[in-house]
Amino acid sequence: MTRLVVCTALRIETLAVRGRGRTTVRVGVGPRRAAAAVPRLPAGDALAVLGFAGGLTAAGPRPGDLFVATEVRAGERRVPCPWAADLLSLLTEAGLPAWGAPLVTHDRIVTGAARSRLAVDGALAVDMESAPLASGADGRPFVVLRAIVDTPDKPLASLGTPYRALLALHRLRRAVPVLSAWAARSAGHPRFPPAKEVRG
């Protein structure tokens, strides 16, 4: 059986992904905790980051939409995600369309005009953990699968946030079997070299 290692930040995200054939590691919130978790990531055939994210533009993904990172950015560093296309294809086949675009990892929750500043060169979503965890892939198939909770016009500090979080959680739960199918299919392919960070 393919062993899929899934990294989450929040307890509610962890509960959404637990199941046979998957090992879940709760790394905690933020890039520092995520980086500290990298040395203790267990061995596995594939690695995924799963959880919530924020949308960066009003024209981008909406609350509840699934999002797959085609590239993970942190400052000037850029880590490509070559397995994103496979996961996007499987999600679409399962009737779960998802956005595919670059994702930015930031050290704090992004609000207001900061979203626009991060939405350069096509970035459409932001999280706080993926960039450090990308280095933990070590050549294994690696993807980032997020569900959008907040957007420029639907910020976290608003009355609808609990509903949007539940919608995002529902979408993630529906996507977990697809994530497992991706891992099983990807494990039979040649491994990529460890992802190289590119300075933008």
C-alpha positions in Angstrom: 0.0 0.0 0.0 1.3 3.5 -0.9 2.2 5.5 2.2 1.0 9.1 1.9 2.3 11.6 4.5 0.0 14.5 4.9 1.0 17.7 6.8 -1.6 19.8 8.4 -1.4 22.9 10.7 -4.7 22.8 12.6 -6.5 20.1 14.5 -9.6 20.4 12.4 -7.6 19.9 9.3 -6.0 16.8 10.8 -9.4 15.3 11.5 -10.4 15.8 7.9 -7.6 13.7 6.5 -7.1 10.8 8.9 -7.7 7.3 7.4 -6.1 4.1 6.2 -3.1 4.5 4.0 -2.3 8.0 5.2 0.1 9.2 7.9 -0.9 12.6 9.2 1.6 15.0 10.8 0.3 18.1 12.5 3.1 20.6 12.1 1.5 23.6 13.8 0.7 27.1 12.5 3.3 29.2 10.8 6.6 28.8 8.9 8.8 28.4 11.9 6.8 25.5 13.3 6.6 24.0 9.9 10.3 24.2 9.4 10.9 22.6 12.8 8.7 19.7 11.8 10.7 18.8 8.7 13.3 16.7 10.4 10.6 14.5 12.0 8.6 13.9 8.9 8.2 10.1 8.5 9.3 8.2 5.4 6.7 7.7 2.7 6.0 7.4 -1.0 4.4 10.8 -1.3 4.1 14.0 0.7 1.2 16.5 0.7 0.3 19.7 2.6 -3.5 20.0 3.2 -5.6 22.6 4.9 -7.0 26.1 4.6 -5.7 29.1 2.7 -6.6 32.7 1.9 -7.4 34.0 -1.6 -5.3 36.9 -2.8 -7.6 38.5 -5.5 -11.3 39.1 -5.9 -11.1 37.4 -9.4 -9.4 34.3 -8.0 -10.7 31.4 -6.0 -13.7 31.9 -3.8 -14.4 30.6 -0.3 -14.8 26.8 -0.4 -12.9 26.5 -3.7 -10.1 23.9 -3.8 -6.6 25.2 -4.7 -3.5 23.3 -5.9 -0.1 25.1 -5.8 1.8 25.0 -9.0 4.7 26.8 -7.3 5.4 27.7 -3.7 6.9 31.1 -3.0 8.4 32.7 0.1 10.0 36.0 -0.3 12.4 35.7 -3.3 12.5 31.9 -3.1 10.4 29.8 -5.5 9.9 26.0 -5.3 8.2 24.4 -8.3 5.5 21.8 -7.7 5.8 19.5 -10.8 3.1 17.0 -9.5 0.4 19.7 -9.4 -1.0 19.0 -12.9 -1.6 15.3 -12.0 -3.6 16.2 -8.9 -5.5 18.9 -10.7 -6.5 16.4 -13.4 -7.7 13.8 -10.9 -9.7 16.3 -9.0 -11.5 17.4 -12.2 -12.2 13.8 -13.1 -13.8 13.3 -9.7 -16.0 16.4 -10.3 -14.0 18.6 -7.9 -12.5 21.3 -10.1 -9.7 23.2 -8.5 -7.6 26.3 -9.2 -4.0 25.8 -10.1 -1.6 28.7 -9.6 1.4 29.8 -7.5 0.9 30.0 -3.7 2.7 32.4 -1.3 3.8 31.3 2.2 3.8 34.2 4.6 4.7 34.5 8.3 1.4 36.0 9.4 -2.3 36.2 8.4 -2.5 38.5 5.3 -5.2 41.2 5.2 -6.1 44.3 3.3 -3.7 45.7 0.8 -1.1 43.1 1.6 -3.0 40.6 -0.5 -2.6 42.7 -3.6 1.2 43.1 -2.9 1.5 39.3 -2.8 -0.6 38.7 -5.8 2.2 39.4 -8.3 3.2 37.1 -11.2 0.0 35.1 -10.9 0.0 34.1 -7.2 -3.6 33.5 -6.1 -3.5 32.0 -2.6 -1.5 32.4 0.6 -0.8 30.1 3.5 1.7 29.9 6.4 3.3 26.5 6.2 3.9 25.1 2.6 7.3 26.7 1.8 9.3 25.1 4.6 7.6 21.7 4.1 8.5 21.7 0.4 12.1 21.0 1.5 10.9 17.9 3.3 9.7 16.2 0.1 13.3 15.0 -0.6 12.4 14.0 -4.1 9.1 12.4 -3.3 6.0 13.4 -5.2 4.8 16.6 -3.4 1.6 18.6 -3.6 -0.1 21.4 -1.8 -3.9 21.0 -1.6 -5.8 23.9 0.1 -9.4 25.1 0.4 -10.0 28.8 0.4 -11.6 30.3 3.5 -11.1 34.1 3.1 -10.8 36.5 0.2 -10.3 40.3 -0.1 -14.1 40.8 0.1 -14.7 38.0 2.6 -12.0 38.6 5.3 -11.4 36.4 8.3 -12.7 39.0 10.6 -16.3 38.8 9.4 -19.5 37.1 10.5 -19.5 34.5 7.7 -16.1 33.0 8.6 -17.4 30.0 10.5 -19.7 29.0 7.6 -16.9 29.5 5.1 -14.6 27.3 7.2 -17.1 24.5 7.3 -17.6 24.7 3.5 -13.8 24.6 3.0 -13.6 21.6 5.4 -16.3 19.8 3.5 -14.5 20.3 0.2 -11.2 19.0 1.7 -12.9 15.9 3.0 -14.3 15.2 -0.5 -10.9 15.7 -2.0 -9.0 13.4 0.4 -9.8 10.1 -1.5 -8.6 11.9 -4.7 -5.4 12.8 -2.9 -4.8 9.2 -1.9 -5.5 8.1 -5.5 -2.9 10.7 -6.7 -0.3 9.3 -4.3 -0.9 5.7 -5.4 -0.5 6.7 -9.1 2.5 9.0 -8.5 4.4 6.4 -6.4 4.9 4.3 -9.5 6.6 7.1 -11.4 10.3 8.0 -11.4 11.2 10.3 -8.6 12.0 13.9 -9.3 15.3 15.2 -7.9 14.8 17.2 -4.7 13.1 20.5 -5.5 15.5 23.3 -6.0 14.7 26.8 -4.6 15.0 29.5 -7.3 15.7 33.1 -6.4 13.2 35.3 -8.2 
